PDB file of C-alpha atoms in Angstrom:
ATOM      1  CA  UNK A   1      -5.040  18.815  15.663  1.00  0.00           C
ATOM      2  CA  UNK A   2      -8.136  17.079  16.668  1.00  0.00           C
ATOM      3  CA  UNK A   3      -9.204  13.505  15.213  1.00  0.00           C
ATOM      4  CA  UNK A   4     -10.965  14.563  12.730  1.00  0.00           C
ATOM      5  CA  UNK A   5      -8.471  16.347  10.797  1.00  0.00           C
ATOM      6  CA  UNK A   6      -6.799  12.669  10.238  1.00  0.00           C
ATOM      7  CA  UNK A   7      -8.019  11.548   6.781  1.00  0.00           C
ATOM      8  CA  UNK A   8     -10.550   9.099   6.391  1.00  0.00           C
ATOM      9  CA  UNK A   9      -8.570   6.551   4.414  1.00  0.00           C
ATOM     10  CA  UNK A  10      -5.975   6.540   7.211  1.00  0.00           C
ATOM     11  CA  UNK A  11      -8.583   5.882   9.903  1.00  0.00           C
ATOM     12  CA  UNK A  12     -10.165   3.094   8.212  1.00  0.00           C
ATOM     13  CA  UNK A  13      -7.064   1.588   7.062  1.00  0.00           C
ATOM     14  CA  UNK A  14      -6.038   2.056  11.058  1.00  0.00           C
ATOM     15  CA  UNK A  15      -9.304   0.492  11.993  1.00  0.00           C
ATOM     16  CA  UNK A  16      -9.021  -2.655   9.737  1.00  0.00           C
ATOM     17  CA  UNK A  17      -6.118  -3.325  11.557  1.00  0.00           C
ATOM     18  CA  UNK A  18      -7.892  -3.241  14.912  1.00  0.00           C
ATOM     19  CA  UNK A  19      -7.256   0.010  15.965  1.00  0.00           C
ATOM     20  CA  UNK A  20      -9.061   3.265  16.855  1.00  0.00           C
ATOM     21  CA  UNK A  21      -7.618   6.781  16.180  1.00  0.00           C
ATOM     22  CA  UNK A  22      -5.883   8.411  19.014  1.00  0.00           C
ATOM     23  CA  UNK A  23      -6.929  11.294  20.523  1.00  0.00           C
ATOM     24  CA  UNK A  24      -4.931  14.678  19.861  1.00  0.00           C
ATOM     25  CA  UNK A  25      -4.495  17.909  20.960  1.00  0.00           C
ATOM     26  CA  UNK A  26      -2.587  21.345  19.745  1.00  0.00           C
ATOM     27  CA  UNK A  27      -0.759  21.502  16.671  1.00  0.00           C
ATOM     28  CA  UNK A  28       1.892  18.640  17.733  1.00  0.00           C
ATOM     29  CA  UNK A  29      -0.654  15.934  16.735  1.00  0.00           C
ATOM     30  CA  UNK A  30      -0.009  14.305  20.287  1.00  0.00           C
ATOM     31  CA  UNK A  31      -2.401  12.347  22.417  1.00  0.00           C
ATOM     32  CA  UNK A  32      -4.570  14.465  24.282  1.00  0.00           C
ATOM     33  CA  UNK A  33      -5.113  12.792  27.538  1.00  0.00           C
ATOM     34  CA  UNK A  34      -8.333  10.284  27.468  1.00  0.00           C
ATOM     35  CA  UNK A  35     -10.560   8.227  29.180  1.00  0.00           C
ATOM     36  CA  UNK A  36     -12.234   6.646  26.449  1.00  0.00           C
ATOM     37  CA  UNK A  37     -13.932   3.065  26.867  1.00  0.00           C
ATOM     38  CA  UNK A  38     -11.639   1.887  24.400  1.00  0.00           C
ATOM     39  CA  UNK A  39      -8.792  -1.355  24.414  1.00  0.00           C
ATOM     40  CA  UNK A  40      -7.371  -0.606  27.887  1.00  0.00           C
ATOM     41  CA  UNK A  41     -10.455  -0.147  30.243  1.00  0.00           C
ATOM     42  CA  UNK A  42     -11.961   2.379  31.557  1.00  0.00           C
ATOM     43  CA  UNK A  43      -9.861   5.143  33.172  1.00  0.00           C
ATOM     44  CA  UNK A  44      -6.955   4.155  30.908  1.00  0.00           C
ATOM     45  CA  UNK A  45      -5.725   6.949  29.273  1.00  0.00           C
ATOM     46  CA  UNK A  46      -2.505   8.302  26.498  1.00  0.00           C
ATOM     47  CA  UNK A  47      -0.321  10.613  26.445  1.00  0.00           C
ATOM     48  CA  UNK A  48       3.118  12.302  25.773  1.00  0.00           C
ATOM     49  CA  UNK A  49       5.723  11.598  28.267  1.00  0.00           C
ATOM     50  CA  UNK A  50       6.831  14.641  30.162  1.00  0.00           C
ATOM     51  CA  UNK A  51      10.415  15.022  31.321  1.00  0.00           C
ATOM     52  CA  UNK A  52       9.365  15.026  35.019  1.00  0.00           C
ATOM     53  CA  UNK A  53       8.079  11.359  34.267  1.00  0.00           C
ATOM     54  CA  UNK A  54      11.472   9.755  33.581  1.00  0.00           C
ATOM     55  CA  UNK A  55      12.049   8.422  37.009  1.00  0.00           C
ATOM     56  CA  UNK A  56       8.394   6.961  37.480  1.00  0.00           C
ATOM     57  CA  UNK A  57       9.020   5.475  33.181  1.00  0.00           C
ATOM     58  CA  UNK A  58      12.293   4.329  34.278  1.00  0.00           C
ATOM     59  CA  UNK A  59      11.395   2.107  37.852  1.00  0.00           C
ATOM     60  CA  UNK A  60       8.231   0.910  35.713  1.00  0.00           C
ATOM     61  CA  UNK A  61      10.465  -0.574  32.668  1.00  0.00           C
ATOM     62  CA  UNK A  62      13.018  -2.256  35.380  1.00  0.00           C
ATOM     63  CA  UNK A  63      10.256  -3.764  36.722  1.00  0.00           C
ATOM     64  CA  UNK A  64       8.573  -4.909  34.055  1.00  0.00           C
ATOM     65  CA  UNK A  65      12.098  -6.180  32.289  1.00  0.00           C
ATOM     66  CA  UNK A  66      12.991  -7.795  35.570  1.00  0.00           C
ATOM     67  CA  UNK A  67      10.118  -9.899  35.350  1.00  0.00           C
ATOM     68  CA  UNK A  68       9.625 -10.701  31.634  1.00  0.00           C
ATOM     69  CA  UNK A  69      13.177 -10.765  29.761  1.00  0.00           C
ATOM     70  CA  UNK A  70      14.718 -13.741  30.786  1.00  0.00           C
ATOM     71  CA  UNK A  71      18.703 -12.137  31.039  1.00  0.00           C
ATOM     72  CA  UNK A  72      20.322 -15.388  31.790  1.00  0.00           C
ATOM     73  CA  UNK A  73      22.034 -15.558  28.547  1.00  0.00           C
ATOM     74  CA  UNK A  74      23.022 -11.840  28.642  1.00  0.00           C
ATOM     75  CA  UNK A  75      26.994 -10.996  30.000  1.00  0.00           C
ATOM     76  CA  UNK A  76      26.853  -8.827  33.153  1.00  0.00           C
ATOM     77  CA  UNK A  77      28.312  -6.043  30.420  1.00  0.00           C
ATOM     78  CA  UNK A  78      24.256  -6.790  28.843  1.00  0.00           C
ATOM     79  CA  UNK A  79      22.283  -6.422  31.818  1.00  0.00           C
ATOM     80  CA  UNK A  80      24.113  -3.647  32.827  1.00  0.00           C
ATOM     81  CA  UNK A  81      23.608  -2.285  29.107  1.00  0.00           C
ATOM     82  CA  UNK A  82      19.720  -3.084  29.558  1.00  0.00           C
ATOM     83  CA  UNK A  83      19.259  -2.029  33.245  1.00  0.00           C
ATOM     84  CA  UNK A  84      21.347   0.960  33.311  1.00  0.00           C
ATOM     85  CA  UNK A  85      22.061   2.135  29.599  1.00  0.00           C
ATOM     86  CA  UNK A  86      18.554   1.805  28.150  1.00  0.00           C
ATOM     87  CA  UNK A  87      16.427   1.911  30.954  1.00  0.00           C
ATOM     88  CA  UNK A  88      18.126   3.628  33.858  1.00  0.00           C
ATOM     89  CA  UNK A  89      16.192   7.034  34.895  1.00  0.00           C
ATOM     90  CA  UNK A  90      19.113   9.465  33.380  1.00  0.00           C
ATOM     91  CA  UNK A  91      18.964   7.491  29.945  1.00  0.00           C
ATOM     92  CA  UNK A  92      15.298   7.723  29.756  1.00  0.00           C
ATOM     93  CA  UNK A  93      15.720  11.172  30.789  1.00  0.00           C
ATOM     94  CA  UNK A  94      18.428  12.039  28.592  1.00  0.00           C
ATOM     95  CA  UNK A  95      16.333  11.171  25.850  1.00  0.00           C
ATOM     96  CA  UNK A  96      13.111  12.934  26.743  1.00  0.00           C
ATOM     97  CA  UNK A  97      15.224  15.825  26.597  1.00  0.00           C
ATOM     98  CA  UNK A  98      16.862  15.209  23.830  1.00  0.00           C
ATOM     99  CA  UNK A  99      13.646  14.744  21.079  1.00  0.00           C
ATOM    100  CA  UNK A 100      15.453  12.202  19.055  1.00  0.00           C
ATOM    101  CA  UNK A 101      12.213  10.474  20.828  1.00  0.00           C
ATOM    102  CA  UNK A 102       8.550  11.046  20.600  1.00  0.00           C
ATOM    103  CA  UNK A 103       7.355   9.029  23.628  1.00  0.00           C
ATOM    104  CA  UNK A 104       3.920   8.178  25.333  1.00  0.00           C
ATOM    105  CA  UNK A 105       2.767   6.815  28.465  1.00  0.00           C
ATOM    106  CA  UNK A 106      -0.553   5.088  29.826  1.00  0.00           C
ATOM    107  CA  UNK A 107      -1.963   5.580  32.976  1.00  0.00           C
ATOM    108  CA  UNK A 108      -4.374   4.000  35.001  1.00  0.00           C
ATOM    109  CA  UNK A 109      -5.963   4.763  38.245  1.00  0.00           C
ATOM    110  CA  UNK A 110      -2.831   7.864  38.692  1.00  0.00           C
ATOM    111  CA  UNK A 111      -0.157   5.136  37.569  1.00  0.00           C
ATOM    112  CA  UNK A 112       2.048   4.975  34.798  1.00  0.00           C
ATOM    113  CA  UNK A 113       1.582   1.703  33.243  1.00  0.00           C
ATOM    114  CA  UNK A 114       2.978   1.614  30.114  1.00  0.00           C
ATOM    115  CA  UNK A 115       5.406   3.281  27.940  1.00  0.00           C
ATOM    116  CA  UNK A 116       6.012   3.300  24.233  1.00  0.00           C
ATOM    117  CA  UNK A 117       8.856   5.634  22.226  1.00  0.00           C
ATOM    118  CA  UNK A 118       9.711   5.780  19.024  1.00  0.00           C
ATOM    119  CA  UNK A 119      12.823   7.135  16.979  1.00  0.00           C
ATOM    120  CA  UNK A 120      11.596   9.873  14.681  1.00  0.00           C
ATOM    121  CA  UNK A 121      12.023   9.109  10.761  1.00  0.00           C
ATOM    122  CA  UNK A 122      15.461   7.835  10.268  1.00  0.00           C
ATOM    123  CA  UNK A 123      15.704   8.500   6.325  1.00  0.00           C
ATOM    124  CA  UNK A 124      14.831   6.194   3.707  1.00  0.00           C
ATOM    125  CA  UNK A 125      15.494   2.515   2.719  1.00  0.00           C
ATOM    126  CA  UNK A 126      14.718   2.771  -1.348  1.00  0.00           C
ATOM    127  CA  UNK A 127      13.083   5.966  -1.025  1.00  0.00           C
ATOM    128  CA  UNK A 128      10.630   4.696   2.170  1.00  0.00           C
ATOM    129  CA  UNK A 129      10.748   6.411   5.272  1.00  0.00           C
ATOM    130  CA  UNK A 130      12.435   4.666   8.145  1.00  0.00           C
ATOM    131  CA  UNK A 131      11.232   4.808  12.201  1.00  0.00           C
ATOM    132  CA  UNK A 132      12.440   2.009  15.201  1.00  0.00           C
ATOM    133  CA  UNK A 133      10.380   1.597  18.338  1.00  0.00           C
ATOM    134  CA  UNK A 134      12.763   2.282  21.004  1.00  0.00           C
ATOM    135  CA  UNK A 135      10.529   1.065  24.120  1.00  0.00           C
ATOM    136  CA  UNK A 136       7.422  -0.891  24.267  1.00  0.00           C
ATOM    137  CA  UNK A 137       6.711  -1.671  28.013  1.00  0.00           C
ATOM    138  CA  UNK A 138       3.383  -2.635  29.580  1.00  0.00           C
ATOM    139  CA  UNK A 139       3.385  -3.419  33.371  1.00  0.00           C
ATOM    140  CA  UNK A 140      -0.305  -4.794  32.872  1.00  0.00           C
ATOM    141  CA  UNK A 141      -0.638  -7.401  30.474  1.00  0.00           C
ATOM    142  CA  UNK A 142      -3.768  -8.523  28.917  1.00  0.00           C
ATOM    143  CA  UNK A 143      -5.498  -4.971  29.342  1.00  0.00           C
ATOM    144  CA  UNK A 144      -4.574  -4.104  25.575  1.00  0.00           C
ATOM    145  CA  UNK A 145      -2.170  -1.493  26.480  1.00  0.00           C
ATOM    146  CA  UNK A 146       0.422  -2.429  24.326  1.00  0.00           C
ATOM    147  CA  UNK A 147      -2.078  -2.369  21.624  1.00  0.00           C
ATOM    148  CA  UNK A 148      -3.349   0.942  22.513  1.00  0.00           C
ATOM    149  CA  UNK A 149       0.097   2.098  22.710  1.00  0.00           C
ATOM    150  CA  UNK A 150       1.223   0.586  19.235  1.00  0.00           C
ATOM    151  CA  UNK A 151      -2.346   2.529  17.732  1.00  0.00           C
ATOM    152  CA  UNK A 152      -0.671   5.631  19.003  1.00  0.00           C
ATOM    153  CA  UNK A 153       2.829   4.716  17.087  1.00  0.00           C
ATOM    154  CA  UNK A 154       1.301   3.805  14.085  1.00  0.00           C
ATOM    155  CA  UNK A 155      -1.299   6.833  13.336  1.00  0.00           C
ATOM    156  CA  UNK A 156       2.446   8.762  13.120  1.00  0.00           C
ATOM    157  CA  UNK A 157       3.876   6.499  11.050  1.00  0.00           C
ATOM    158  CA  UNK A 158       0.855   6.866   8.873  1.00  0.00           C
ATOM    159  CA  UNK A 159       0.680  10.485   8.483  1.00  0.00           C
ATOM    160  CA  UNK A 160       4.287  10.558   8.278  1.00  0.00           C
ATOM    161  CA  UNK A 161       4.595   7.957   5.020  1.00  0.00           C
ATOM    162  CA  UNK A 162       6.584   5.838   7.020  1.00  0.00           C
ATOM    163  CA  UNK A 163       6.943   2.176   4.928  1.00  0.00           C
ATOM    164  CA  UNK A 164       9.303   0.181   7.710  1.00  0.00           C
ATOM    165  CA  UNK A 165       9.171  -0.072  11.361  1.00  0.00           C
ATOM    166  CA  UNK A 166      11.923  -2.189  13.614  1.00  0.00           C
ATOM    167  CA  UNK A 167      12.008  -3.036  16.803  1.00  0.00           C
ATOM    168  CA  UNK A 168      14.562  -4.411  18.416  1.00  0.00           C
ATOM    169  CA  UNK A 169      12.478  -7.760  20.668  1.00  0.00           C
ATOM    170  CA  UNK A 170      13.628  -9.488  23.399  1.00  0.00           C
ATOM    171  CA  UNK A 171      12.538 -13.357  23.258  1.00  0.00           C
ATOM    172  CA  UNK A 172       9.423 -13.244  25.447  1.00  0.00           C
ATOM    173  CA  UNK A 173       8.037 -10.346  23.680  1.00  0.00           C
ATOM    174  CA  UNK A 174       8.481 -11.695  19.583  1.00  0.00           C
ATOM    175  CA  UNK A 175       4.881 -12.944  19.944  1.00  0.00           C
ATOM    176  CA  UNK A 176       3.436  -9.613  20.634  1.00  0.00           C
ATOM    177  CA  UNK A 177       5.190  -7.875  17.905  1.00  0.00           C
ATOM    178  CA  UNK A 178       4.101 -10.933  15.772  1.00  0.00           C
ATOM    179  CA  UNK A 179       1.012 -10.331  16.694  1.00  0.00           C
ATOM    180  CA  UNK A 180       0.846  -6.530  15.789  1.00  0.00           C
ATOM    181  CA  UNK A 181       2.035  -7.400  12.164  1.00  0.00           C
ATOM    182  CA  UNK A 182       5.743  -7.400  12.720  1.00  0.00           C
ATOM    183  CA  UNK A 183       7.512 -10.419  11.196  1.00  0.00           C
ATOM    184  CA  UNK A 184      11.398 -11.523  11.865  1.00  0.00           C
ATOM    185  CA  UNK A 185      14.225 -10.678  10.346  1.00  0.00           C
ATOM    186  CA  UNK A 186      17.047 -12.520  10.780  1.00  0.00           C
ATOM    187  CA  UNK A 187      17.816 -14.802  13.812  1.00  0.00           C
ATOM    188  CA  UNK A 188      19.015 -13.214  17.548  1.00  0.00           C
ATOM    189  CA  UNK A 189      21.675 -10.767  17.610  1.00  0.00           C
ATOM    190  CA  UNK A 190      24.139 -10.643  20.590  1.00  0.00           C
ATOM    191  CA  UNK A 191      25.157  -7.043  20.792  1.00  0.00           C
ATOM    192  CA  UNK A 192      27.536  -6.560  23.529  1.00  0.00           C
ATOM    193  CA  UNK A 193      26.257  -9.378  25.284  1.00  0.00           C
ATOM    194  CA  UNK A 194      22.616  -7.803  24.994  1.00  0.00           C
ATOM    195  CA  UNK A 195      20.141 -10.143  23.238  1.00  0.00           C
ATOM    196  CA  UNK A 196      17.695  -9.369  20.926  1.00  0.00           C
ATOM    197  CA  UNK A 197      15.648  -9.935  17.972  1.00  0.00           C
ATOM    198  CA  UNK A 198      15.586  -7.391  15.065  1.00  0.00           C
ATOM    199  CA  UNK A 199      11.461  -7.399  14.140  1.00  0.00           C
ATOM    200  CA  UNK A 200      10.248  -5.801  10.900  1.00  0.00           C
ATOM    201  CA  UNK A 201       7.145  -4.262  10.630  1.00  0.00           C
ATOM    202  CA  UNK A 202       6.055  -2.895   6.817  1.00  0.00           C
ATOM    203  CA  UNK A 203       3.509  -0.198   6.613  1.00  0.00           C
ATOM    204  CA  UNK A 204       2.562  -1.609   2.604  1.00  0.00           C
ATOM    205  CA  UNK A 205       1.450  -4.578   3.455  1.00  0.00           C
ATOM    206  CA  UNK A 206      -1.769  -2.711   6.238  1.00  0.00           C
ATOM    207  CA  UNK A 207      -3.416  -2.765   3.338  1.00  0.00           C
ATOM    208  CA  UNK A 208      -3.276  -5.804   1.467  1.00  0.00           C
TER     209      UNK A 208
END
């Protein structure tokens, strides 16, 4: 499906939020890949993980949550949760394969740097459509990757009438999530000694 077929009123709604329809290719509506000048620099491009990308995905999010979630109030049960659970290279495989995922990467200059997932529509909260980004990772910040990344997220949720997004933030990264549109909910949740806070994003309110 090629940009184009995305309706008008979605686009504009998209762009009045900052962002600029993804590219897409075949009948999946995924990202074809791109080199647009657009929010990333040139020679950044999207597009759908691929199974044979977990292990490159997986040593990118260590990295990048080694450096920017500060674990010193996690349990060693946490980190190993966080490290191993979430982000080790057989759990992101496991759920490449698995398609309760629809996942994207960026790359720049042949590198992965950045990886976004989200759960596919969960059911409905008062007849709205549920979804929860499960990974939002950047490895270069400032380049508006994350943002590029979140524009690819929320054209789906669009076409898909989904009405609440969650994300589950660690501390450092509540700002960007604030700044996308997500607000708090609640204060930080300690599950299994894995710290995080719940961050609600509602599609209704894109347009007011």
């Amino acid at each position: 499906m090629l940009q184009g077929s995305i309706p008008q009123e979605l686009i504009e709604r998209g762009r009045a939020l900052g962002l600029e329809p993804p590219p897409r290719e075949g009948d999946h509506g995924r990202a074809a890949t791109s080199a647009a000048a657009a929010p990333g620099g040139p020679g950044c491009s999207i597009r759908p993980a691929a199974i044979s990308d977990a292990a490159t995905i997986s040593a990118m999010c260590v990295r990048v949550a080694s450096a920017q979630i500060d674990t010193s109030g996690f349990t060693p049960v946490g980190r190993s949760t966080l490290f191993e659970d979430i982000l080790g290279e057989a759990a992101i495989l496991g759920e490449l394969q698995g398609g309760a995922v629809e996942a994207f990467v960026c790359v720049m200059d042949g590198a992965i740097v950045g990886f976004a997932a989200r759960k596919r529509p969960l059911g409905a909260e008062a007849g709205a459509p549920l979804s929860h980004v499960r990974h939002m990772y950047v490895e270069r910040s400032g380049a508006g990757i994350g943002k590029r990344l979140w524009g690819e997220l929320h054209f789906r949720f669009e076409e898909e009438s989904v009405r609440r997004v969650t994300a589950n933030s660690s501390a450092n990264a509540v700002p960007f999530y604030e700044r996308l549109g997500f607000r708090k909910e609640g204060g930080e949740s300690d599950a299994g000694g894995l710290l995080s806070q719940l961050m609600v994003y509602t599609m209704d309110a894109d347009g007011e």
